[in-house]
mmCIF file of C-alpha atoms in Angstrom:
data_model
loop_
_atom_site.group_PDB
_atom_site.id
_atom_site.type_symbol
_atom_site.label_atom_id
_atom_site.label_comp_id
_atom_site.label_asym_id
_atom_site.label_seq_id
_atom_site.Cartn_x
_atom_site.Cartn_y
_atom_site.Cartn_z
ATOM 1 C CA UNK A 71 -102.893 -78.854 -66.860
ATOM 2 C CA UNK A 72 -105.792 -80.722 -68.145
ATOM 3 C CA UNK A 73 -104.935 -80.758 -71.708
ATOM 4 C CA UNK A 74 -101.270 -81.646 -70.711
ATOM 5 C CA UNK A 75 -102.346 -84.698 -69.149
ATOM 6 C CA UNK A 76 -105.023 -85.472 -72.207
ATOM 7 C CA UNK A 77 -101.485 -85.364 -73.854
ATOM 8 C CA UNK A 78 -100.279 -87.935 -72.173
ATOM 9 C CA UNK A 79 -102.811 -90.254 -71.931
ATOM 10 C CA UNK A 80 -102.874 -90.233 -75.674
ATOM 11 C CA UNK A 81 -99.478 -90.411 -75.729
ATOM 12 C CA UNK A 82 -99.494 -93.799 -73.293
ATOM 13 C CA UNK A 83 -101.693 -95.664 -76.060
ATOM 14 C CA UNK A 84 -98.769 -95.304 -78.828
ATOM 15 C CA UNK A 85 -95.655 -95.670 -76.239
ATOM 16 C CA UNK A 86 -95.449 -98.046 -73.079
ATOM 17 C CA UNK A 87 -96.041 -96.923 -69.542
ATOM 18 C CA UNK A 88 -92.350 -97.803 -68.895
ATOM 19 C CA UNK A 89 -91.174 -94.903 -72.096
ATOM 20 C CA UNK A 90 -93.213 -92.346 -70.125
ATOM 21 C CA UNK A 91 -92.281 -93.069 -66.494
ATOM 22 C CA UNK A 92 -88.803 -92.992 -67.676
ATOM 23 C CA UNK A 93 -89.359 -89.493 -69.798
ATOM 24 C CA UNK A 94 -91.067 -88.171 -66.846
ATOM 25 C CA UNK A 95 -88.172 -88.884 -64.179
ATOM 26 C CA UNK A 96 -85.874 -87.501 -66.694
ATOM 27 C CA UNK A 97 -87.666 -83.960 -66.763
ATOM 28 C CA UNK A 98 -88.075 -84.093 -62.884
ATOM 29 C CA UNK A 99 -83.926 -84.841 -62.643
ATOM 30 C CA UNK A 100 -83.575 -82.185 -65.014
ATOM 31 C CA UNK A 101 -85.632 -79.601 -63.431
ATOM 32 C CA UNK A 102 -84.080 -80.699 -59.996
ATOM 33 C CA UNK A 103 -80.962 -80.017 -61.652
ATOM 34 C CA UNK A 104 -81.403 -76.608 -63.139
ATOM 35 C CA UNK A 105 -83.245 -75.493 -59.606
ATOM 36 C CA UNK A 106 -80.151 -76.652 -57.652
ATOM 37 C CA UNK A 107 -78.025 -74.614 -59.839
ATOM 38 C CA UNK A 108 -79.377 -71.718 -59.541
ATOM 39 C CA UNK A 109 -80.353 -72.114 -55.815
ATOM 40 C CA UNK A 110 -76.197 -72.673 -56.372
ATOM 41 C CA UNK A 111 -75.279 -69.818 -57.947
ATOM 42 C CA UNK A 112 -77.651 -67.694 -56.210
ATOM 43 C CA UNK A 113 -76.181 -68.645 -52.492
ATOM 44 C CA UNK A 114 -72.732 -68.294 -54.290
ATOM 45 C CA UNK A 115 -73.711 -64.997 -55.391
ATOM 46 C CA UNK A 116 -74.844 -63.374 -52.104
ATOM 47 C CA UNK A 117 -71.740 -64.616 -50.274
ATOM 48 C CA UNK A 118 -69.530 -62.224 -53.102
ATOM 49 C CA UNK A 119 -67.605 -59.865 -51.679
ATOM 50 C CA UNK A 120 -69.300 -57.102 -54.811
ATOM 51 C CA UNK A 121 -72.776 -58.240 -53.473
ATOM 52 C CA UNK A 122 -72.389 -57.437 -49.745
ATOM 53 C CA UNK A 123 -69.884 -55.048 -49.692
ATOM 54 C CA UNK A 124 -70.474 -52.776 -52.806
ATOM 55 C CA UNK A 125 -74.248 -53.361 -54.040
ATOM 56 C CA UNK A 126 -75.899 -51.133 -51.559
ATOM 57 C CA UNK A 127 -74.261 -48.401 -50.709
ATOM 58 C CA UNK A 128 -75.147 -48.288 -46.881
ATOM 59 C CA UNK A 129 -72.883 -51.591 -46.512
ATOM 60 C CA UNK A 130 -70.126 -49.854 -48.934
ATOM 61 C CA UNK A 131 -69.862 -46.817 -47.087
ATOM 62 C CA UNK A 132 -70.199 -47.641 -43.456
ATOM 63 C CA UNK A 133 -68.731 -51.114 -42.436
ATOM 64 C CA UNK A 134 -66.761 -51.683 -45.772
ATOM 65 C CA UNK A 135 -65.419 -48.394 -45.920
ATOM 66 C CA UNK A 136 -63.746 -49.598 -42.012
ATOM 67 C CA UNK A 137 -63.005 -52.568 -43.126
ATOM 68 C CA UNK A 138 -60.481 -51.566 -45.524
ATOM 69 C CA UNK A 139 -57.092 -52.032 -44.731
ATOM 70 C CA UNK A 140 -57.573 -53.401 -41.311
ATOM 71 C CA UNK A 141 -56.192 -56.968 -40.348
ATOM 72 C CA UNK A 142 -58.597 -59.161 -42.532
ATOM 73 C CA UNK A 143 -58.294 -56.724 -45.614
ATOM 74 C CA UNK A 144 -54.560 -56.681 -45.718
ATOM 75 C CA UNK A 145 -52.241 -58.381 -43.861
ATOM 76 C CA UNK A 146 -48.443 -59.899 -44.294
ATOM 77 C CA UNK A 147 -49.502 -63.565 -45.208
ATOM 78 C CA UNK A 148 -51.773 -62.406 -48.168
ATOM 79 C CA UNK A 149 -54.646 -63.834 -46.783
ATOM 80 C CA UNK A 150 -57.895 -62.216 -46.993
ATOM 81 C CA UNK A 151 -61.248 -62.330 -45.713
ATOM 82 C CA UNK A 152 -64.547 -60.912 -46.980
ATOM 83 C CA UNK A 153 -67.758 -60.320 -45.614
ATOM 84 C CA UNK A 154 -69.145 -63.949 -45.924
ATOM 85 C CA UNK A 155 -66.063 -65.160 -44.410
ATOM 86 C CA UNK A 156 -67.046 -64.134 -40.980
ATOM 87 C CA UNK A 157 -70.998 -62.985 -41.120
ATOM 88 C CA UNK A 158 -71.505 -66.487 -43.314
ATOM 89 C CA UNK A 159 -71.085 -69.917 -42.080
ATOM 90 C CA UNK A 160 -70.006 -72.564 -44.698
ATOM 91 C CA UNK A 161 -71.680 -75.546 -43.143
ATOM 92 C CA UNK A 162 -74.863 -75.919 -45.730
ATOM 93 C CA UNK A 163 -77.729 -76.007 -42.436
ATOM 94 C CA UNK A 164 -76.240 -73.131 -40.640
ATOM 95 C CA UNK A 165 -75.176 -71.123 -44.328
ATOM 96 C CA UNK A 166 -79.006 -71.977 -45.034
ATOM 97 C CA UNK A 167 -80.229 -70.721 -41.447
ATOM 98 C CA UNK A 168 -78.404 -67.645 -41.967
ATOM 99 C CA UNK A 169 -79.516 -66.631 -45.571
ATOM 100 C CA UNK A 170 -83.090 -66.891 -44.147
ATOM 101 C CA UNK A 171 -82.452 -64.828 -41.483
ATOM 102 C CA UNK A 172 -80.657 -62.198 -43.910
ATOM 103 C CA UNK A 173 -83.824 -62.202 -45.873
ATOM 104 C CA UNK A 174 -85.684 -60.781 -42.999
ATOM 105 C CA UNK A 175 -82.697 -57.533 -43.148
ATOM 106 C CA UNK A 176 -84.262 -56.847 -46.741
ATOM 107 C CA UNK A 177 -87.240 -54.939 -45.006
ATOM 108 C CA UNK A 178 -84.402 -52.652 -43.647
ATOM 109 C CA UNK A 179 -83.390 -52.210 -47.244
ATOM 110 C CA UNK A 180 -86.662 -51.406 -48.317
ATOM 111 C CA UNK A 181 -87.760 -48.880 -45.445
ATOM 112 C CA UNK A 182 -84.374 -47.446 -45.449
ATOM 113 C CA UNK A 183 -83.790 -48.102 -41.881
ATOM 114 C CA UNK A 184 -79.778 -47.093 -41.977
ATOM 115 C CA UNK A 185 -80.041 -45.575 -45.172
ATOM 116 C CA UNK A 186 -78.081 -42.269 -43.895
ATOM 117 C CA UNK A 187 -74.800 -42.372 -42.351
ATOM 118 C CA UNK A 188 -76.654 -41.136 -39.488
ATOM 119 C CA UNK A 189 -79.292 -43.439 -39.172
ATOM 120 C CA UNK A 190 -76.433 -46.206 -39.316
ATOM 121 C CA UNK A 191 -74.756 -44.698 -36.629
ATOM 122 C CA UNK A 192 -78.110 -44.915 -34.406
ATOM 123 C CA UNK A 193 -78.481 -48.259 -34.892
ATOM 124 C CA UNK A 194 -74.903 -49.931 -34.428
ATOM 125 C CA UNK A 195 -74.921 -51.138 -31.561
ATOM 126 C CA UNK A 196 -78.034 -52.945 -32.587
ATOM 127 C CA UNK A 197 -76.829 -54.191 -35.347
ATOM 128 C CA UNK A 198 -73.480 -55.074 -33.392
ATOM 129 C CA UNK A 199 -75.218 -57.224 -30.829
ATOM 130 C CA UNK A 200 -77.272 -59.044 -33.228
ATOM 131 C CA UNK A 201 -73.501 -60.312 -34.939
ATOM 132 C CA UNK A 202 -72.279 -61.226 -31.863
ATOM 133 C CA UNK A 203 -74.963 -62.497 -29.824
ATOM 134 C CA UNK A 204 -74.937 -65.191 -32.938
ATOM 135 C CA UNK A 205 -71.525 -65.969 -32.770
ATOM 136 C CA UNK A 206 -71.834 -66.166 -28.903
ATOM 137 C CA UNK A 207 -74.638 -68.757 -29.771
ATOM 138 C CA UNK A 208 -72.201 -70.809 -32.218
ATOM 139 C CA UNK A 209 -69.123 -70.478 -29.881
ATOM 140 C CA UNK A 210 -67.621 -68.208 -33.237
ATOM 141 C CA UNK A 211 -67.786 -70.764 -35.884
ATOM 142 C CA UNK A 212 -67.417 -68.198 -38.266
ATOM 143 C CA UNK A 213 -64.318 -67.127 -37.038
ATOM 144 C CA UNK A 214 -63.187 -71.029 -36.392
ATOM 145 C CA UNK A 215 -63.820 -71.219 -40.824
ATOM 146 C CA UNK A 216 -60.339 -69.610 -40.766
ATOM 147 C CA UNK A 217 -59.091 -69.954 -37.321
ATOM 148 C CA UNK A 218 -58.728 -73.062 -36.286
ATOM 149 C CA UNK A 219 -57.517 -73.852 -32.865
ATOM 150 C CA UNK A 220 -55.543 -77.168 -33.738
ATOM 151 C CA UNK A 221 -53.434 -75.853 -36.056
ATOM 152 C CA UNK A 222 -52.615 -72.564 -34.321
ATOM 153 C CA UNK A 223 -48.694 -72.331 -32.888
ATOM 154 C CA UNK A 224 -48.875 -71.240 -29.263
ATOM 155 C CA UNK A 225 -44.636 -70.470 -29.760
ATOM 156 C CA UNK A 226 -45.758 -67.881 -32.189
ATOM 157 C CA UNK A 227 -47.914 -66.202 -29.971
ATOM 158 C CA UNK A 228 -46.448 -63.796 -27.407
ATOM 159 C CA UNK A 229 -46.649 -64.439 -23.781
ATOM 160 C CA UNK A 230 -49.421 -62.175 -23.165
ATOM 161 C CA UNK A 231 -51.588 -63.730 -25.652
ATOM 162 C CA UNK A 232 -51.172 -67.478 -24.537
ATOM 163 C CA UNK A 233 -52.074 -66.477 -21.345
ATOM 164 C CA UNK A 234 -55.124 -64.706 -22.390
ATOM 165 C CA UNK A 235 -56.244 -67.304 -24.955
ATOM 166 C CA UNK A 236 -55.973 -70.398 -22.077
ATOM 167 C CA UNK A 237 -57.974 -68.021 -19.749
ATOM 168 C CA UNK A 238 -60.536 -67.404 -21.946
ATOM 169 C CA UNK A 239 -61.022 -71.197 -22.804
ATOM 170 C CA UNK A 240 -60.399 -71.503 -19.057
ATOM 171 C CA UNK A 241 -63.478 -69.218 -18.464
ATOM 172 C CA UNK A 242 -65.623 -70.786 -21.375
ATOM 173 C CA UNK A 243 -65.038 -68.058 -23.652
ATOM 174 C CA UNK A 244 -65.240 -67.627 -27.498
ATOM 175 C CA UNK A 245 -63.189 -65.610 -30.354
ATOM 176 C CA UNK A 246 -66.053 -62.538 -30.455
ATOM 177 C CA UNK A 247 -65.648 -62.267 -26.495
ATOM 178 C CA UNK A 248 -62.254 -60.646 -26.556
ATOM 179 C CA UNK A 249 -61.648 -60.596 -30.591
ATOM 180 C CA UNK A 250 -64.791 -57.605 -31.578
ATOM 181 C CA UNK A 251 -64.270 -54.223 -33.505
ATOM 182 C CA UNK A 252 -61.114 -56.128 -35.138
ATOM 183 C CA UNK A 253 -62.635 -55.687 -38.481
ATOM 184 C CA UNK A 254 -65.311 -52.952 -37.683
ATOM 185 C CA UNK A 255 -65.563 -49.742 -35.580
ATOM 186 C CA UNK A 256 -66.991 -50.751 -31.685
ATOM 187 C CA UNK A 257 -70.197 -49.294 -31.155
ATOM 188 C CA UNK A 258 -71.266 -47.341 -27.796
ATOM 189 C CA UNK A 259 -71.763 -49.775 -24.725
ATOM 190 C CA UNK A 260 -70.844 -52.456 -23.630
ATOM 191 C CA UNK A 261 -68.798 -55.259 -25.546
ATOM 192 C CA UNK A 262 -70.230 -58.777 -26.299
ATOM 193 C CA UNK A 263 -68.590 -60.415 -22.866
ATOM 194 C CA UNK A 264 -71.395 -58.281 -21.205
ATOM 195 C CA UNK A 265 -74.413 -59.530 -23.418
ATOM 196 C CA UNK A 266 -76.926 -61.139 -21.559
ATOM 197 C CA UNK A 267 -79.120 -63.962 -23.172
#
């Protein structure tokens, strides 16, 4: 570092203060630059259906494997969702929050924690309650990326389901209260209505 900025003080005495101020924000944009992009790519990356469904296999074949052809897999409109979709906000502060949190699941990875069908099973309803005690917290945003109360048709719903949907906002509810183990097998116990905080 020393003989860098040697460099540069040598470098002042041929070229003006302003040149090198200038040169120096330059290399600091660019290095911003190239850091966001691959902070970019690298958030774009983990929200991939191939990197959280398919890289490891205890995601592939445990809650991927019931994922598959249910509801938000396949479906008559065409529209599908992936993992990210609902375990990912897209709001950059809460996406952010999240990935941090996700980094703290690594050590799982690493001690092998559900690395058995078995040991999966055992901890479900852990992992479960962790997923829905978060989208208790944020009143289901995730499921409010796709689902968006405005723009949903109450004529297209059946009778039954109106009256359960104004109940529920009736009774302050949210989407993971009544709408769990749509995508992924229910674990033992009780459902996410019954979580305490």
């Amino acid at each position: 570092m020393g003989k860098l900025w040697e460099a540069l003080d040598r470098q002042c005495r041929v070229c003006s203060r302003i040149r090198l101020s200038v040169g120096v924000a330059l290399l600091a944009v660019v290095v911003a630059a190239v850091l966001m992009g691959a902070g970019a790519a690298g958030l774009a990356w983990t929200n991939s259906e191939k990197f959280c469904a398919t890289t490891c296999h205890e995601m592939r074949d445990n809650v991927y494997a019931e994922f598959k052809d249910t509801i938000h897999d396949k479906n008559r409109s065409g529209v599908r969702a992936i993992c990210s979709d609902c375990h990912v906000p897209r709001e950059p502060g809460p996406m952010l929050l999240r990935k941090v949190e996700a980094t703290f699941e690594i050590w799982g990875k690493l001690t092998g924690v559900i690395d058995t069908k078995e040991k999966f099973e055992k901890h479900r309803a852990e992992l479960a309650h962790r997923v829905w005690r978060r989208m208790k917290t944020t009143d289901s945003l995730e499921c409010r990326n796709c689902h968006n109360d405005a723009a949903m048709d109450p004529e297209k719903q059946s009778d039954k389901a109106k009256s359960r949907h104004a109940k529920g906002k009736a009774d302050g509810k949210t989407c993971i209260d009544c709408h769990f183990g749509i995508a992924h097998k229910e674990p033992e116990g009780p459902g996410p209505q019954e979580m305490k905080f």
